Amino acid sequence: MLQASSIPGIPVLLWRGISLDNRSLLPGSCLPKCLAHTLKPKCSLPWLICALVNLLALNTNSQTVLTVPKQVSLSANSSVRELTISWFGGSASTFDLIILRTEFNTTVFYDTISATVNQASGRHEWKWTSAEPLECTSLSVRIRSRDGHATSEWSETDTLPGRDLPSINTLQIYPQGGVVEVGSNMTLCCIVEEGKVFKDMIYGSTVVTSTRLSRRSYATTVVNVKASGISGSNVVCRLKDLSLTGAVMFIGYPPLPSDFVCETQDLISTVCHWKEARDSHLNGGSRKTRYSVNSRKCDVDGFPLTCRLPLWDGNWTLMAVNNLGHYSLSDSAELSHRVRPVAPVSLSSIVRAWNATLMWEWINESYFTLDLNCQVEFTNDQSKPRNFSGVGLRSVMLSGLYPDEAYTVRVRCGAQKYFWKWGDWSQTLSFKTKPDVSDAPDAWMWMNKDNTGLVVWKPLAHHQSHGHITGYEITLWNPEDVEQHTQILPPNTYSVRVNLREMASVGADKKVFATVIVKTIKGASPPSRVPLQFIDEEPPALLKSVFTNSRISLFWQHNISNTCNYLVEWLDASCEHDCPVKWIRLAAGSTNVSIESENFHPGVRYNFSLYSCPSDSPQLIKRWQGYTQELVPSRSVPLSVKSQDADVVITWGEIPLSDRRGFLLGYNVYISNGSELTLLANLSSGGMRRHIVKGLSAGTYKFTVKAYTSAGEDTGSTASITLEPFTDALILEMLGVLGIITVLLVIVTFICYKKRKWVKKAFYPDIPEPKLPGDWSRPQGPLDVRPSPQSMVHIVDKPARDFNKETLVVIPEEEEYFEKDEPVDTDEPMSLRYYNQVVDDRPIRPRFPDSSASSASSLDSAHTDVTYTGIQTSGSSLVFQPDPQESSEERPPEVVHYDGGYKPQMHSKVLSDDVGLKPSNPFHEPQAASSVGYKPQCAWHLDSPTDDADTGSLAPSLGSPTSVASTQFLLPDGDEDENNKQQLSSAAATWFSNLLLSSKP
């Protein structure tokens, strides 16, 4: 019943007490917005019709009431993690289902489902598979009916309890012993004890990330799991207190059988075989794969996988099942097409020398009429099995056997018409053939250069001797003579010595033959003839053999006219007498051979020889040498060194052939530089074994010589040599130098003698003697030294001035103060003043130019006692030691020591101010040196202050004339070092002075 309530401004339509507003409009309603918000009286008629249609539809829906699902029931299948949900009621075809983790109220599943109705119980059922094991935590389920957008109320909550309930206070892990397919994701959970703290979970050896499901439950998921081993994969849950629990998970594959086939052996029953294409990795207990054929269970305990059925069905189906799935295969065939005979039984034989008859029996009589193809195999021989065929075959003839040979055989058969497979092998049967006469031995010879040698033959194999060998008979004979030399040798002998020179029956053609016969219990073998020949010519040149693929390969050109067979022999190249030779025979027309022998050894040189017609008249065609493998030499060269002047000659000998172990390519010569070797020369093996090292200086040298092959160098030989200085050449050089020096001295002496006047004038000029006016011949005593115009020294002889030589220099006198009544002549020219030497035993008081007291005492009222010092050696000096604490007047006079003689060529030294003696000349020393006047042959000098300090003397030497007013020396002495130097050359100076003095007129 439609009613309208007139609320001012908001008219609302009511239908049976249900308010209609814009939220309850049906989908697709054509109710205009004017009705959705406010019903305006001016709405048009079409809009009113639309509103009435919607109201009718709403009335129809309100009549369908959705019932709430009731009696919700939960049942779990923990092995497959499947939860079955069932309920009553609910007329709708779809339902909303929500699954929650109970404790944390976390939604696990929420969706609209379609449920089926169980006709027997009338309940709706739906199954859900959980990602986690159902034991991990409690799950709550609620359901409501849905019909389009209409839903019912939610049903009551039903809960599936988990193992994390407070009442279960143990450490647990789930699942226990589960089976998971390879490549899938595996979820496990750990439930900790109440009050304990969870730490982590470990899968295999890896700590995995965990998620908390409830207060005590933790879960982890391992993705894309790998196949486990035989004992499975371990999962461990650990707590903080180090307690733990674990489970074993088996990860594998569903079964996958292949090659399923069925056959018969007795023509009645069926035997089926198959194999697994892959390992399921599910071992033991209920996890292993179970098989059945045509619904008949098969007990399979090992391999091959076999199942037996009592009858032939013609069609078969194999079913394989395990915890991860199942797989089936089918096969079908006719009986005659799948026959695989059983093994023959009761084998026996009838044995002869060269053949034997083999017999056997069949268990099933049905084989007597069956076409069979049988195969006999010799298990102690490498020959191929022999095939025989026939109906009901039970015996065969084995031909081509060797006498006195043991054989072991076995037999198997198969269907001949519709061959399917070979049957099983029978038990083996052993027998031995009868003995017979031996084959002829393979004999050859080796001749030495002295016409002695060996006749050798190869040991016979057992299948060649045809029985037990009792001995050998060797006969030497000549075709032109009936005389023979026969020897009987024991069975373990394979060579005999021969001497052709001792045979009187040797003819002019020098042909001798040796015959070798093998004797057994059945008789003598056919003879083997070997021609013996004298060695009277040199063999052909040696060539290098080719070694490839563990074989020695030899090649030659075939002579068309040669129809004989060939023989190739080889032996150790280092052997020279009675060599153990080996050989191989080749057919006529052969041009190459590859020899492989266990007797070849690395590093051993072998000689290979090719003979034609070896049985009649062997002709040596070609020879080779070669190694199967070259090595470095095992012995070094014998080395010796010797000196030759400044050169070193290095020589060495050959390495023995047995120690070369390869073709020598050359030698390397080294010199040792400490721990390193420096290559001096590389010499080929064909060159001289000698090397000269030139231009070495004196010293010790080490030389090393190494021989080398293609495999490398040997260890080398080392020799040392010490080069002494070349004494003879050194003496000659010294004598030559001395001769040249002597000649030069003679020439210089001769020139100096010829030019002695010039030399004397240049190096030793005459010293002018001073001449003073007045009478100087009065006796010794005090002189009146008052100045006068006649007291000047005049130089009588003034030679031409040579500026290149040292001369006397005018030394200005020190200003003196005389008495006032005697004026000083200032107009007299500057000249040297000399004073007569007063020889007196009285000590001389030294003069101190800088002391006024000294000057006064020396003048003594213009009457001063002045001595004229004579020319003396450099050793004379006025020695005194002034006392710095006393005045000059308080010092006692010192004794003056005089040494006679005048020595020019003295070098000057500048007087140090430290001595305390200052010259009266106001000019500096360089200016005085450049002034005009007399100067000896070299500059004079005072004694060095240093020297004076060393000797304790502060006074200079007074060995030359001195000025009245100055203690400056005119002719000073040289210091003691100069005297020492002059004394060292006194002998030469005396000789030279005598030479120059001889030039005086």
XYZ file of N, CA and C in Angstrom, residues 830-904:
225
model
N 165.779 56.811 -1.269
C 165.368 55.568 -0.604
C 166.247 54.437 -1.086
N 166.906 53.785 -0.117
C 167.812 52.687 -0.474
C 167.809 51.690 0.658
N 168.385 50.574 0.362
C 168.485 49.545 1.374
C 169.623 49.858 2.303
N 169.405 49.667 3.584
C 170.428 49.910 4.590
C 170.836 48.599 5.232
N 172.166 48.398 5.189
C 172.708 47.192 5.802
C 173.621 47.602 6.938
N 173.776 46.766 7.867
C 174.601 47.049 9.028
C 175.590 45.929 9.221
N 176.753 46.371 9.657
C 177.770 45.359 9.912
C 177.332 44.472 11.054
N 177.719 43.254 10.899
C 177.376 42.287 11.937
C 178.438 42.341 13.007
N 178.027 42.593 14.198
C 178.953 42.638 15.330
C 178.911 41.282 15.985
N 180.022 40.630 15.859
C 180.101 39.294 16.447
C 180.363 39.467 17.918
N 179.430 39.112 18.688
C 179.545 39.289 20.123
C 178.831 38.134 20.799
N 179.399 37.768 21.921
C 178.791 36.682 22.678
C 177.632 37.151 23.521
N 177.428 38.426 23.563
C 176.347 38.949 24.385
C 175.010 38.649 23.730
N 174.079 38.416 24.531
C 172.756 38.164 23.946
C 172.173 39.418 23.356
N 171.389 39.211 22.349
C 170.781 40.311 21.621
C 169.405 40.533 22.162
N 169.122 41.750 22.455
C 167.779 42.098 22.931
C 166.881 42.318 21.724
N 165.851 41.672 21.682
C 164.956 41.871 20.531
C 164.358 43.248 20.541
N 164.054 43.684 19.340
C 163.483 45.005 19.177
C 161.991 44.850 18.952
N 161.273 45.752 19.575
C 159.822 45.770 19.400
C 159.458 47.098 18.797
N 159.080 47.083 17.525
C 158.825 48.376 16.872
C 157.674 49.105 17.505
N 156.731 48.405 18.032
C 155.567 49.078 18.556
C 155.768 49.594 19.972
N 156.900 49.295 20.590
C 157.136 49.736 21.976
C 158.087 50.915 21.993
N 157.668 51.995 22.591
C 158.527 53.178 22.704
C 159.668 52.930 23.607
N 159.459 52.148 24.639
C 160.542 51.806 25.552
C 161.598 51.033 24.855
N 161.126 50.102 23.988
C 162.092 49.311 23.225
C 162.881 50.176 22.313
N 162.264 51.156 21.654
C 162.972 52.030 20.732
C 163.968 52.871 21.482
N 163.617 53.312 22.608
C 164.523 54.174 23.364
C 165.720 53.416 23.832
N 165.485 52.227 24.320
C 166.615 51.444 24.804
C 167.516 51.015 23.704
N 166.958 50.803 22.515
C 167.792 50.353 21.392
C 168.615 51.483 20.853
N 168.125 52.684 20.839
C 168.899 53.811 20.292
C 169.966 54.267 21.272
N 169.586 54.330 22.548
C 170.558 54.721 23.587
C 171.224 56.025 23.226
N 170.466 57.128 23.113
C 170.953 58.495 22.807
C 171.656 58.508 21.487
N 171.006 57.848 20.515
C 171.496 57.798 19.134
C 172.720 56.964 19.002
N 173.126 56.251 20.005
C 174.274 55.315 19.923
C 173.752 53.943 20.281
N 173.211 53.278 19.284
C 172.601 51.942 19.496
C 173.545 50.890 19.009
N 173.682 49.819 19.813
C 174.491 48.674 19.366
C 173.665 47.868 18.372
N 174.065 47.947 17.134
C 173.350 47.232 16.063
C 174.285 46.195 15.503
N 173.801 45.014 15.298
C 174.605 43.942 14.693
C 174.178 43.756 13.277
N 175.108 43.462 12.462
C 174.817 43.153 11.064
C 174.692 41.648 10.984
N 173.490 41.209 10.829
C 173.260 39.740 10.827
C 173.747 39.143 9.552
N 174.438 38.098 9.706
C 174.928 37.414 8.520
C 173.870 36.607 7.853
N 174.135 36.246 6.631
C 173.201 35.407 5.864
C 173.253 34.014 6.430
N 172.120 33.522 6.811
C 172.080 32.229 7.494
C 170.950 31.376 6.935
N 170.944 30.196 7.380
C 169.920 29.252 6.877
C 168.587 29.554 7.513
N 167.609 28.896 6.962
C 166.261 29.118 7.471
C 166.090 28.618 8.866
N 167.028 27.841 9.335
C 166.873 27.353 10.686
C 167.254 28.368 11.727
N 167.998 29.437 11.390
C 168.373 30.452 12.367
C 167.256 31.401 12.613
N 167.081 31.805 13.816
C 165.993 32.705 14.192
C 166.285 33.271 15.541
N 165.654 34.381 15.804
C 165.720 35.018 17.120
C 164.586 34.466 17.953
N 164.953 33.723 18.926
C 163.948 32.977 19.698
C 163.728 33.674 21.014
N 162.453 34.009 21.299
C 162.109 34.527 22.612
C 160.639 34.283 22.847
N 160.271 34.285 24.072
C 158.902 34.030 24.480
C 158.436 35.182 25.343
N 157.658 36.093 24.823
C 157.214 37.226 25.607
C 156.204 36.799 26.638
N 156.250 37.470 27.744
C 155.290 37.218 28.820
C 154.237 38.305 28.781
N 152.975 37.963 28.542
C 151.954 38.997 28.438
C 151.730 39.752 29.729
N 152.166 39.228 30.851
C 151.937 39.891 32.127
C 153.044 40.889 32.482
N 154.118 40.885 31.748
C 155.258 41.751 32.073
C 155.505 42.708 30.931
N 156.221 43.793 31.239
C 156.606 44.791 30.212
C 157.817 44.307 29.494
N 158.085 44.985 28.387
C 159.236 44.595 27.573
C 160.530 44.889 28.268
N 160.570 45.827 29.147
C 161.823 46.150 29.827
C 162.149 45.091 30.864
N 161.158 44.389 31.430
C 161.416 43.396 32.458
C 161.764 42.044 31.887
N 161.644 41.866 30.553
C 161.941 40.560 29.946
C 163.434 40.381 29.872
N 163.952 39.240 30.164
C 165.388 38.997 30.033
C 165.745 38.814 28.602
N 166.963 39.107 28.290
C 167.399 38.939 26.900
C 167.421 37.471 26.528
N 167.125 37.243 25.286
C 167.106 35.872 24.771
C 168.361 35.602 23.993
N 168.691 34.361 23.887
C 169.878 33.941 23.144
C 169.487 33.742 21.709
N 170.277 34.296 20.841
C 170.035 34.188 19.396
C 170.935 33.115 18.848
N 170.299 32.229 18.088
C 171.058 31.124 17.482
C 171.274 31.455 16.033
N 172.493 31.235 15.574
C 172.837 31.591 14.197
C 173.252 30.335 13.474
N 172.828 30.252 12.270
C 173.309 29.203 11.360
C 173.780 29.896 10.104
N 174.945 29.532 9.689
C 175.522 30.230 8.532
C 174.922 29.791 7.236
N 175.065 30.624 6.251
C 174.616 30.294 4.888
C 173.435 31.080 4.463
N 173.332 31.357 3.184
C 172.216 32.094 2.626
C 171.542 31.205 1.616
N 170.207 31.114 1.747
C 169.434 30.276 0.820
C 168.317 31.105 0.229
N 168.385 31.354 -1.046
C 167.271 32.051 -1.701
C 166.128 31.096 -1.954
